[in-house]
PDB file of C-alpha atoms and ligand atoms in Angstrom:
ATOM      1  CA  MET A   1       9.371  -0.618   7.814  1.00 93.00           C
ATOM      2  CA  GLY A   2       7.947  -3.246   5.849  1.00 95.00           C
ATOM      3  CA  ALA A   3       9.287  -3.913   2.743  1.00 95.00           C
ATOM      4  CA  GLY A   4       9.457  -0.067   2.019  1.00 94.00           C
ATOM      5  CA  SER A   5       7.225  -0.568  -1.291  1.00 95.00           C
ATOM      6  CA  ASN A   6       5.786   3.095  -0.149  1.00 95.00           C
ATOM      7  CA  ILE A   7       8.387   5.285   1.337  1.00 95.00           C
ATOM      8  CA  LEU A   8      11.262   7.693  -0.113  1.00 95.00           C
ATOM      9  CA  PHE A   9      13.531   7.548   1.550  1.00 93.00           C
ATOM     10  CA  LYS A  10      16.872  10.731   1.580  1.00 91.00           C
ATOM     11  CA  ASP A  11      19.732   9.725  -0.177  1.00 89.00           C
ATOM     12  CA  GLU A  12      21.658  11.570   2.854  1.00 87.00           C
ATOM     13  CA  SER A  13      22.138   9.225   5.808  1.00 87.00           C
ATOM     14  CA  TYR A  14      19.037   9.287   8.605  1.00 89.00           C
ATOM     15  CA  GLU A  15      19.678  10.081  11.821  1.00 90.00           C
ATOM     16  CA  GLY A  16      17.350   7.654  13.751  1.00 89.00           C
ATOM     17  CA  VAL A  17      16.803   3.846  14.065  1.00 91.00           C
ATOM     18  CA  VAL A  18      14.607   1.823  11.461  1.00 92.00           C
ATOM     19  CA  ILE A  19      13.159  -1.347  12.142  1.00 93.00           C
ATOM     20  CA  LYS A  20      12.615  -3.769   9.521  1.00 92.00           C
ATOM     21  CA  LEU A  21      10.375  -6.804  10.538  1.00 89.00           C
ATOM     22  CA  THR A  22      11.065  -9.278   8.740  1.00 81.00           C
ATOM     23  CA  LYS A  23      12.501 -13.065   9.171  1.00 85.00           C
ATOM     24  CA  ASN A  24      11.416 -13.854  12.431  1.00 90.00           C
ATOM     25  CA  PHE A  25       7.614 -11.768  11.968  1.00 95.00           C
ATOM     26  CA  SER A  26       6.833 -14.463   8.864  1.00 95.00           C
ATOM     27  CA  ASN A  27       4.742 -16.745  10.453  1.00 96.00           C
ATOM     28  CA  ILE A  28       1.820 -17.843   9.045  1.00 97.00           C
ATOM     29  CA  SER A  29      -1.168 -20.268  10.091  1.00 97.00           C
ATOM     30  CA  ILE A  30      -5.020 -21.026  10.553  1.00 96.00           C
ATOM     31  CA  LEU A  31      -6.286 -20.192  13.798  1.00 91.00           C
ATOM     32  CA  ASN A  32      -9.543 -21.615  13.136  1.00 87.00           C
ATOM     33  CA  GLU A  33     -11.880 -22.424  10.913  1.00 87.00           C
ATOM     34  CA  ASN A  34     -11.258 -19.577   7.785  1.00 94.00           C
ATOM     35  CA  THR A  35      -9.429 -17.283  10.121  1.00 97.00           C
ATOM     36  CA  ILE A  36      -5.155 -16.521   8.803  1.00 98.00           C
ATOM     37  CA  VAL A  37      -2.584 -15.224  11.979  1.00 98.00           C
ATOM     38  CA  ALA A  38       0.427 -13.628  10.528  1.00 98.00           C
ATOM     39  CA  GLY A  39       3.465 -12.151  11.287  1.00 98.00           C
ATOM     40  CA  SER A  40       3.323  -8.605   9.693  1.00 97.00           C
ATOM     41  CA  GLY A  41       6.384  -9.292   8.008  1.00 97.00           C
ATOM     42  CA  VAL A  42       4.399 -11.800   5.992  1.00 98.00           C
ATOM     43  CA  LEU A  43       4.066 -10.259   2.107  1.00 97.00           C
ATOM     44  CA  ASP A  44       0.653  -9.375   0.589  1.00 98.00           C
ATOM     45  CA  ARG A  45       0.824 -11.934  -1.769  1.00 97.00           C
ATOM     46  CA  THR A  46       1.903 -14.504   0.587  1.00 97.00           C
ATOM     47  CA  ILE A  47      -1.102 -14.329   2.702  1.00 98.00           C
ATOM     48  CA  SER A  48      -3.721 -14.325  -0.366  1.00 98.00           C
ATOM     49  CA  GLU A  49      -1.457 -17.370  -1.782  1.00 98.00           C
ATOM     50  CA  PHE A  50      -2.041 -18.674   1.906  1.00 98.00           C
ATOM     51  CA  ALA A  51      -5.943 -18.616   1.863  1.00 98.00           C
ATOM     52  CA  MET A  52      -6.277 -19.784  -1.680  1.00 98.00           C
ATOM     53  CA  ASN A  53      -4.176 -22.801  -0.643  1.00 97.00           C
ATOM     54  CA  ASN A  54      -6.613 -23.208   2.497  1.00 97.00           C
ATOM     55  CA  ASN A  55     -10.118 -22.530   0.032  1.00 97.00           C
ATOM     56  CA  ILE A  56     -10.217 -19.255   2.389  1.00 97.00           C
ATOM     57  CA  GLY A  57     -12.129 -16.449  -0.031  1.00 97.00           C
ATOM     58  CA  GLY A  58     -11.818 -13.082   0.392  1.00 97.00           C
ATOM     59  CA  LEU A  59      -8.129 -12.289   0.832  1.00 98.00           C
ATOM     60  CA  GLU A  60      -7.557 -12.411  -3.080  1.00 98.00           C
ATOM     61  CA  PHE A  61      -6.986  -8.609  -3.434  1.00 98.00           C
ATOM     62  CA  LEU A  62      -4.142  -8.683  -1.760  1.00 98.00           C
ATOM     63  CA  SER A  63      -2.183 -10.901  -4.291  1.00 98.00           C
ATOM     64  CA  CYS A  64      -1.714  -7.428  -6.087  1.00 96.00           C
ATOM     65  CA  ILE A  65      -0.381  -5.565  -3.899  1.00 96.00           C
ATOM     66  CA  PRO A  66       3.207  -5.386  -2.797  1.00 95.00           C
ATOM     67  CA  GLY A  67       4.546  -5.106   0.652  1.00 95.00           C
ATOM     68  CA  THR A  68       3.866  -6.717   4.059  1.00 97.00           C
ATOM     69  CA  ILE A  69       0.739  -7.330   6.563  1.00 97.00           C
ATOM     70  CA  GLY A  70       2.065  -4.807   8.618  1.00 97.00           C
ATOM     71  CA  GLY A  71       2.179  -2.003   5.654  1.00 97.00           C
ATOM     72  CA  ALA A  72      -1.415  -2.293   4.500  1.00 98.00           C
ATOM     73  CA  ILE A  73      -2.671  -2.370   8.425  1.00 98.00           C
ATOM     74  CA  ARG A  74      -0.460   0.998   8.289  1.00 97.00           C
ATOM     75  CA  MET A  75      -1.571   2.561   4.976  1.00 96.00           C
ATOM     76  CA  ASN A  76      -5.320   0.613   4.654  1.00 97.00           C
ATOM     77  CA  SER A  77      -4.072  -0.792   1.776  1.00 97.00           C
ATOM     78  CA  GLY A  78      -6.849  -2.305  -0.577  1.00 96.00           C
ATOM     79  CA  CYS A  79      -7.582  -2.116  -4.260  1.00 94.00           C
ATOM     80  CA  PHE A  80     -10.520  -3.238  -6.506  1.00 94.00           C
ATOM     81  CA  GLY A  81     -13.222  -2.305  -3.658  1.00 94.00           C
ATOM     82  CA  ARG A  82     -11.728  -4.059  -0.637  1.00 96.00           C
ATOM     83  CA  GLU A  83      -9.353  -2.556   1.712  1.00 97.00           C
ATOM     84  CA  ILE A  84      -7.319  -4.260   4.629  1.00 98.00           C
ATOM     85  CA  LYS A  85     -10.017  -3.224   6.963  1.00 97.00           C
ATOM     86  CA  ASP A  86     -12.724  -5.425   5.211  1.00 97.00           C
ATOM     87  CA  VAL A  87     -10.619  -8.633   6.343  1.00 98.00           C
ATOM     88  CA  LEU A  88      -8.476  -7.756   9.378  1.00 98.00           C
ATOM     89  CA  ILE A  89      -9.977  -9.042  12.553  1.00 98.00           C
ATOM     90  CA  SER A  90      -7.319  -7.693  15.095  1.00 98.00           C
ATOM     91  CA  VAL A  91      -3.836  -7.043  15.390  1.00 98.00           C
ATOM     92  CA  GLN A  92      -1.328  -7.594  18.097  1.00 98.00           C
ATOM     93  CA  VAL A  93       1.169  -4.322  18.695  1.00 98.00           C
ATOM     94  CA  LEU A  94       4.304  -3.443  20.756  1.00 97.00           C
ATOM     95  CA  ASP A  95       3.966  -0.315  22.724  1.00 96.00           C
ATOM     96  CA  LYS A  96       6.713   2.086  23.176  1.00 93.00           C
ATOM     97  CA  THR A  97       6.748   0.990  27.259  1.00 96.00           C
ATOM     98  CA  GLY A  98       7.497  -2.720  25.870  1.00 96.00           C
ATOM     99  CA  LYS A  99       4.004  -3.748  26.388  1.00 98.00           C
ATOM    100  CA  VAL A 100       2.093  -5.846  23.784  1.00 98.00           C
ATOM    101  CA  ARG A 101      -1.539  -6.007  23.591  1.00 97.00           C
ATOM    102  CA  THR A 102      -4.288  -6.854  20.768  1.00 98.00           C
ATOM    103  CA  ILE A 103      -6.532  -4.034  19.593  1.00 98.00           C
ATOM    104  CA  PRO A 104      -9.629  -5.522  17.440  1.00 98.00           C
ATOM    105  CA  TYR A 105     -10.639  -4.390  14.215  1.00 97.00           C
ATOM    106  CA  ASN A 106     -13.557  -2.313  15.245  1.00 96.00           C
ATOM    107  CA  ASN A 107     -11.142  -0.153  18.028  1.00 97.00           C
ATOM    108  CA  ILE A 108      -9.142   1.288  15.141  1.00 98.00           C
ATOM    109  CA  ASN A 109     -10.772   3.821  12.266  1.00 98.00           C
ATOM    110  CA  PHE A 110      -9.786   3.276   9.051  1.00 97.00           C
ATOM    111  CA  SER A 111      -9.905   5.412   6.102  1.00 95.00           C
ATOM    112  CA  TYR A 112      -8.573   6.000   2.631  1.00 93.00           C
ATOM    113  CA  ARG A 113      -4.777   5.051   2.772  1.00 93.00           C
ATOM    114  CA  LYS A 114      -4.094   5.693   6.609  1.00 93.00           C
ATOM    115  CA  CYS A 115      -5.753   3.842  10.429  1.00 96.00           C
ATOM    116  CA  ASP A 116      -5.495   6.274  13.169  1.00 97.00           C
ATOM    117  CA  LEU A 117      -3.129   3.633  15.604  1.00 97.00           C
ATOM    118  CA  PRO A 118      -0.516   5.782  17.336  1.00 96.00           C
ATOM    119  CA  LYS A 119       2.728   6.088  14.876  1.00 93.00           C
ATOM    120  CA  ASP A 120       4.776   4.859  17.637  1.00 93.00           C
ATOM    121  CA  LEU A 121       3.257   0.939  17.656  1.00 97.00           C
ATOM    122  CA  ILE A 122       5.145  -1.207  16.216  1.00 97.00           C
ATOM    123  CA  PHE A 123       2.470  -4.245  14.727  1.00 98.00           C
ATOM    124  CA  LEU A 124       3.803  -7.742  15.476  1.00 98.00           C
ATOM    125  CA  SER A 125       0.846  -9.723  13.948  1.00 98.00           C
ATOM    126  CA  ALA A 126      -2.767  -9.650  12.556  1.00 98.00           C
ATOM    127  CA  SER A 127      -5.440 -12.225  12.378  1.00 98.00           C
ATOM    128  CA  PHE A 128      -7.996 -12.199   9.304  1.00 98.00           C
ATOM    129  CA  LYS A 129     -11.156 -13.663   8.336  1.00 97.00           C
ATOM    130  CA  GLY A 130     -12.187 -15.003   5.200  1.00 97.00           C
ATOM    131  CA  GLU A 131     -14.918 -17.428   4.000  1.00 97.00           C
ATOM    132  CA  TYR A 132     -14.983 -20.737   2.314  1.00 97.00           C
ATOM    133  CA  LYS A 133     -14.334 -20.596  -1.529  1.00 97.00           C
ATOM    134  CA  GLU A 134     -13.200 -23.393  -3.472  1.00 97.00           C
ATOM    135  CA  LYS A 135      -9.007 -23.171  -4.057  1.00 98.00           C
ATOM    136  CA  LYS A 136     -10.159 -23.112  -8.580  1.00 98.00           C
ATOM    137  CA  LYS A 137     -12.595 -20.361  -8.053  1.00 98.00           C
ATOM    138  CA  ILE A 138     -10.123 -18.316  -6.111  1.00 98.00           C
ATOM    139  CA  GLU A 139      -7.038 -18.770  -8.328  1.00 98.00           C
ATOM    140  CA  GLU A 140      -9.429 -17.359 -11.271  1.00 98.00           C
ATOM    141  CA  GLU A 141      -9.977 -14.216  -9.236  1.00 98.00           C
ATOM    142  CA  ILE A 142      -6.360 -13.617  -8.534  1.00 98.00           C
ATOM    143  CA  VAL A 143      -5.641 -13.947 -12.193  1.00 98.00           C
ATOM    144  CA  TYR A 144      -8.198 -11.735 -13.202  1.00 97.00           C
ATOM    145  CA  LEU A 145      -7.409  -9.062 -10.532  1.00 97.00           C
ATOM    146  CA  LYS A 146      -3.237  -9.210 -11.495  1.00 96.00           C
ATOM    147  CA  ASN A 147      -4.439  -9.201 -15.110  1.00 96.00           C
ATOM    148  CA  LYS A 148      -6.807  -6.347 -14.599  1.00 95.00           C
ATOM    149  CA  LYS A 149      -4.308  -4.841 -12.571  1.00 94.00           C
ATOM    150  CA  GLU A 150      -1.421  -5.253 -14.960  1.00 93.00           C
ATOM    151  CA  MET A 151      -3.339  -3.749 -17.816  1.00 92.00           C
ATOM    152  CA  SER A 152      -3.392  -0.082 -16.191  1.00 89.00           C
ATOM    153  CA  GLN A 153      -0.098   0.367 -13.976  1.00 92.00           C
ATOM    154  CA  PRO A 154       3.280  -0.357 -14.949  1.00 91.00           C
ATOM    155  CA  THR A 155       4.775  -3.824 -13.378  1.00 87.00           C
ATOM    156  CA  GLN A 156       8.417  -4.464 -13.350  1.00 88.00           C
ATOM    157  CA  VAL A 157       9.953  -0.818 -12.817  1.00 92.00           C
ATOM    158  CA  LYS A 158      11.299   1.039  -9.991  1.00 94.00           C
ATOM    159  CA  THR A 159       7.826   2.701  -8.645  1.00 95.00           C
ATOM    160  CA  GLY A 160       6.434   3.793  -5.219  1.00 93.00           C
ATOM    161  CA  GLY A 161       3.118   2.948  -7.050  1.00 93.00           C
ATOM    162  CA  SER A 162       0.370   5.444  -6.648  1.00 95.00           C
ATOM    163  CA  THR A 163       1.863   8.756  -5.092  1.00 97.00           C
ATOM    164  CA  PHE A 164      -0.597  11.182  -4.284  1.00 97.00           C
ATOM    165  CA  LYS A 165      -4.471  10.054  -3.208  1.00 95.00           C
ATOM    166  CA  ASN A 166      -7.166  10.874  -5.036  1.00 93.00           C
ATOM    167  CA  PRO A 167      -8.756  14.217  -3.763  1.00 90.00           C
ATOM    168  CA  GLU A 168     -12.039  13.334  -0.859  1.00 81.00           C
ATOM    169  CA  GLN A 169     -14.609  14.976  -3.223  1.00 74.00           C
ATOM    170  CA  LYS A 170     -15.583  11.248  -5.096  1.00 65.00           C
ATOM    171  CA  LYS A 171     -17.272  12.942  -8.078  1.00 71.00           C
ATOM    172  CA  GLY A 172     -14.404  15.699  -8.904  1.00 85.00           C
ATOM    173  CA  LEU A 173     -11.350  13.991 -11.241  1.00 91.00           C
ATOM    174  CA  LYS A 174      -8.617  11.294 -10.126  1.00 93.00           C
ATOM    175  CA  VAL A 175      -5.428  12.419  -9.216  1.00 95.00           C
ATOM    176  CA  TRP A 176      -3.830  10.667 -12.663  1.00 95.00           C
ATOM    177  CA  GLU A 177      -6.437  12.814 -14.405  1.00 95.00           C
ATOM    178  CA  LEU A 178      -5.685  16.049 -12.846  1.00 96.00           C
ATOM    179  CA  ILE A 179      -1.639  15.210 -13.233  1.00 97.00           C
ATOM    180  CA  LYS A 180      -2.345  14.371 -17.025  1.00 95.00           C
ATOM    181  CA  GLN A 181      -4.212  17.847 -17.301  1.00 94.00           C
ATOM    182  CA  SER A 182      -1.670  19.800 -15.294  1.00 96.00           C
ATOM    183  CA  VAL A 183       1.763  18.500 -16.649  1.00 96.00           C
ATOM    184  CA  PRO A 184       3.426  17.458 -19.575  1.00 95.00           C
ATOM    185  CA  SER A 185       3.949  13.590 -19.929  1.00 91.00           C
ATOM    186  CA  ASP A 186       7.374  13.538 -20.817  1.00 93.00           C
ATOM    187  CA  LEU A 187       8.266  15.602 -17.584  1.00 95.00           C
ATOM    188  CA  THR A 188      11.910  14.186 -16.078  1.00 96.00           C
ATOM    189  CA  PHE A 189      14.105  15.564 -13.187  1.00 97.00           C
ATOM    190  CA  GLY A 190      17.482  13.492 -13.642  1.00 97.00           C
ATOM    191  CA  ASP A 191      16.056  10.031 -13.820  1.00 97.00           C
ATOM    192  CA  ALA A 192      12.616  10.415 -11.979  1.00 97.00           C
ATOM    193  CA  THR A 193       9.662  10.466 -14.464  1.00 97.00           C
ATOM    194  CA  ILE A 194       5.703   9.807 -15.413  1.00 97.00           C
ATOM    195  CA  SER A 195       4.836   6.408 -16.203  1.00 96.00           C
ATOM    196  CA  PRO A 196       3.655   6.446 -19.695  1.00 93.00           C
ATOM    197  CA  LYS A 197       1.272   4.267 -18.075  1.00 92.00           C
ATOM    198  CA  HIS A 198      -0.524   5.747 -15.238  1.00 94.00           C
ATOM    199  CA  SER A 199       0.243   9.202 -14.124  1.00 96.00           C
ATOM    200  CA  ASN A 200       0.076   9.055 -10.746  1.00 97.00           C
ATOM    201  CA  PHE A 201       3.193   6.991 -10.408  1.00 97.00           C
ATOM    202  CA  LEU A 202       6.529   7.862 -10.854  1.00 97.00           C
ATOM    203  CA  ILE A 203       9.861   5.481 -12.030  1.00 96.00           C
ATOM    204  CA  ASN A 204      12.939   5.448 -11.610  1.00 96.00           C
ATOM    205  CA  LYS A 205      14.780   4.921 -14.964  1.00 95.00           C
ATOM    206  CA  GLY A 206      17.689   4.089 -13.172  1.00 95.00           C
ATOM    207  CA  HIS A 207      19.531   6.178 -11.030  1.00 95.00           C
ATOM    208  CA  ALA A 208      17.060   8.652  -9.567  1.00 96.00           C
ATOM    209  CA  THR A 209      18.472  10.432  -6.497  1.00 96.00           C
ATOM    210  CA  TYR A 210      15.574  11.617  -3.657  1.00 96.00           C
ATOM    211  CA  SER A 211      16.612  14.950  -4.934  1.00 95.00           C
ATOM    212  CA  ASP A 212      14.813  14.033  -8.024  1.00 97.00           C
ATOM    213  CA  MET A 213      12.340  12.245  -7.309  1.00 97.00           C
ATOM    214  CA  LYS A 214      11.285  15.071  -5.058  1.00 97.00           C
ATOM    215  CA  LYS A 215      11.497  17.612  -7.324  1.00 97.00           C
ATOM    216  CA  LEU A 216       9.106  15.941  -9.533  1.00 98.00           C
ATOM    217  CA  ILE A 217       7.298  15.258  -7.055  1.00 98.00           C
ATOM    218  CA  ASP A 218       6.919  19.282  -5.829  1.00 97.00           C
ATOM    219  CA  PHE A 219       6.459  20.121  -9.946  1.00 98.00           C
ATOM    220  CA  ILE A 220       3.681  17.996 -10.236  1.00 98.00           C
ATOM    221  CA  THR A 221       1.757  19.219  -6.728  1.00 97.00           C
ATOM    222  CA  GLU A 222       2.251  22.668  -7.739  1.00 97.00           C
ATOM    223  CA  SER A 223       0.756  22.925 -11.330  1.00 97.00           C
ATOM    224  CA  VAL A 224      -1.777  20.350 -10.267  1.00 96.00           C
ATOM    225  CA  LYS A 225      -2.799  23.442  -7.707  1.00 96.00           C
ATOM    226  CA  ASP A 226      -1.974  26.392 -10.641  1.00 96.00           C
ATOM    227  CA  LYS A 227      -3.445  24.715 -13.471  1.00 96.00           C
ATOM    228  CA  THR A 228      -7.068  22.891 -11.584  1.00 94.00           C
ATOM    229  CA  GLY A 229      -7.106  24.738  -8.030  1.00 93.00           C
ATOM    230  CA  VAL A 230      -6.909  21.108  -6.635  1.00 93.00           C
ATOM    231  CA  LYS A 231      -4.724  20.541  -3.637  1.00 94.00           C
ATOM    232  CA  ILE A 232      -3.072  16.871  -4.189  1.00 95.00           C
ATOM    233  CA  ASP A 233      -1.701  15.229  -1.167  1.00 95.00           C
ATOM    234  CA  LEU A 234       1.212  12.375  -0.805  1.00 96.00           C
ATOM    235  CA  GLU A 235       0.020   8.864   0.017  1.00 96.00           C
ATOM    236  CA  ILE A 236       3.792   7.811  -0.337  1.00 96.00           C
ATOM    237  CA  ILE A 237       5.873   8.406   2.739  1.00 95.00           C
ATOM    238  CA  ILE A 238       8.790  10.594   2.613  1.00 95.00           C
ATOM    239  CA  VAL A 239      11.932  10.185   5.132  1.00 92.00           C
ATOM    240  CA  ASP A 240      13.555  13.044   5.298  1.00 84.00           C
TER     241      ASP A 240
HETATM  242  C1  FAD B 301       3.680  -1.400  -7.908  1.00 56.76           C
HETATM  243  C2  FAD B 301       2.849  -0.838  -6.902  1.00 56.76           C
HETATM  244  C3  FAD B 301       1.607  -1.205  -6.676  1.00 56.76           C
HETATM  245  C4  FAD B 301       0.877  -0.599  -6.109  1.00 56.76           C
HETATM  246  N1  FAD B 301      -0.465  -0.884  -5.408  1.00 56.76           N
HETATM  247  C5  FAD B 301      -1.047  -0.777  -4.537  1.00 56.76           C
HETATM  248  C6  FAD B 301      -2.551  -0.867  -4.783  1.00 56.76           C
HETATM  249  O1  FAD B 301      -3.196  -1.570  -5.309  1.00 56.76           O
HETATM  250  N2  FAD B 301      -2.990  -0.336  -3.351  1.00 56.76           N
HETATM  251  C7  FAD B 301      -2.490   0.356  -2.108  1.00 56.76           C
HETATM  252  O2  FAD B 301      -3.129   0.429  -1.229  1.00 56.76           O
HETATM  253  N3  FAD B 301      -1.533   0.369  -1.776  1.00 56.76           N
HETATM  254  C8  FAD B 301      -0.861  -0.170  -3.038  1.00 56.76           C
HETATM  255  N4  FAD B 301       1.054   0.173  -3.561  1.00 56.76           N
HETATM  256  C9  FAD B 301       1.351   0.765  -2.166  1.00 56.76           C
HETATM  257  C10 FAD B 301       1.725  -0.368  -0.878  1.00 56.76           C
HETATM  258  O3  FAD B 301       2.075  -1.476  -1.666  1.00 56.76           O
HETATM  259  C11 FAD B 301       1.271  -0.497   0.103  1.00 56.76           C
HETATM  260  O4  FAD B 301       1.243   0.966   0.621  1.00 56.76           O
HETATM  261  C12 FAD B 301       1.667  -1.400   0.937  1.00 56.76           C
HETATM  262  O5  FAD B 301       0.941  -2.103   1.734  1.00 56.76           O
HETATM  263  C13 FAD B 301       2.703  -0.666   2.009  1.00 56.76           C
HETATM  264  O6  FAD B 301       3.683  -2.146   2.335  1.00 56.76           O
HETATM  265  P1  FAD B 301       5.136  -1.873   3.453  1.00 56.76           P
HETATM  266  O7  FAD B 301       5.294  -3.474   3.968  1.00 56.76           O
HETATM  267  O8  FAD B 301       5.731  -2.091   1.698  1.00 56.76           O
HETATM  268  O9  FAD B 301       5.344  -0.944   3.958  1.00 56.76           O
HETATM  269  P2  FAD B 301       6.142   0.310   4.312  1.00 56.76           P
HETATM  270  O10 FAD B 301       6.083   1.251   2.641  1.00 56.76           O
HETATM  271  O11 FAD B 301       7.182  -0.600   4.444  1.00 56.76           O
HETATM  272  O12 FAD B 301       5.632   1.215   5.237  1.00 56.76           O
HETATM  273  C14 FAD B 301       5.049   1.767   4.875  1.00 56.76           C
HETATM  274  C15 FAD B 301       3.847   2.378   6.404  1.00 56.76           C
HETATM  275  O13 FAD B 301       3.396   1.448   7.217  1.00 56.76           O
HETATM  276  C16 FAD B 301       4.302   1.227   8.525  1.00 56.76           C
HETATM  277  N5  FAD B 301       4.845   0.430   8.478  1.00 56.76           N
HETATM  278  C17 FAD B 301       4.899  -0.760   7.896  1.00 56.76           C
HETATM  279  N6  FAD B 301       5.452  -2.236   8.390  1.00 56.76           N
HETATM  280  C18 FAD B 301       5.119  -1.756   9.971  1.00 56.76           C
HETATM  281  C19 FAD B 301       4.932  -2.700  11.548  1.00 56.76           C
HETATM  282  N7  FAD B 301       5.160  -3.807  11.591  1.00 56.76           N
HETATM  283  N8  FAD B 301       4.703  -1.675  12.340  1.00 56.76           N
HETATM  284  C20 FAD B 301       3.857  -0.259  12.552  1.00 56.76           C
HETATM  285  N9  FAD B 301       4.252   0.273  10.766  1.00 56.76           N
HETATM  286  C21 FAD B 301       3.950  -0.633   9.884  1.00 56.76           C
HETATM  287  C22 FAD B 301       6.043   2.379   8.277  1.00 56.76           C
HETATM  288  O14 FAD B 301       5.919   2.828   9.287  1.00 56.76           O
HETATM  289  C23 FAD B 301       5.166   3.123   7.422  1.00 56.76           C
HETATM  290  O15 FAD B 301       4.823   4.097   7.935  1.00 56.76           O
HETATM  291  C24 FAD B 301       1.394  -0.156  -4.463  1.00 56.76           C
HETATM  292  C25 FAD B 301       3.174   0.169  -4.153  1.00 56.76           C
HETATM  293  C26 FAD B 301       3.706  -0.555  -5.319  1.00 56.76           C
HETATM  294  C27 FAD B 301       5.150  -0.146  -5.241  1.00 56.76           C
END
């Protein structure tokens, strides 16, 4: 796991090994002009800030995404029309036989919030391309994007971000609209509830358990299916 911002873990003990890449995978440097290499534990906002300080534009959107580079590659994270696939050059991975190899971006199929790299690969580092842009302009863009995000999504609350993916049909309703139409906005299970600012953001008001969150998720999934006929899929990853 990276920062765990897209993962919902069960409350009981977990029968397995959890590998979290942090300090030893947090190096960040410039490889050559407008190319950045970052360890997979580097936070998205850190790479965005690093790019800004080096007059490299194109990675501003990453300032709005909580989490690490590793998580962003696995999830093909993105916002405001840009995704990690748009700036990725290659990713260095460790496979389960202990071999380290580098995979160029054009050997990876990215789609909405996913990539087709085998689930058992551990991402170690990645390189990213940007283009020259004045620091001041980048700074302005980051402030603009952060404000935009703050206006539409809850901040400073316990949440996993967007819980469900938008349905594939581009012309249909967005998932937050489907939820709004299908469930009461004050629906709660224990301390698990729906954000009044964005109905696809589920919130832990304090001491919500895994079971509270799961009941809320299941209730929403079923209600949306019953009321609108649309089957919605999870964006967050549940480990149970
Ligand atoms: C408030 C909030 C707002 C959000 N807004 C957005 C948004 O605008 N756009 C968006 O796309 N997402 C958004 N998210 C979701 C989340 O931030 C992203 O999915 C993020 O990229 C996850 O990164 P992470 O490091 O936390 O990954 P984790 O949640 O820790 O893991 C996610 C997945 O990546 C895998 N993974 C992580 N690191 C590695 C590694 N080194 N090697 C192999 N696999 C790895 C994990 O196994 C897991 O399958 C938001 C979340 C929150 C809480």
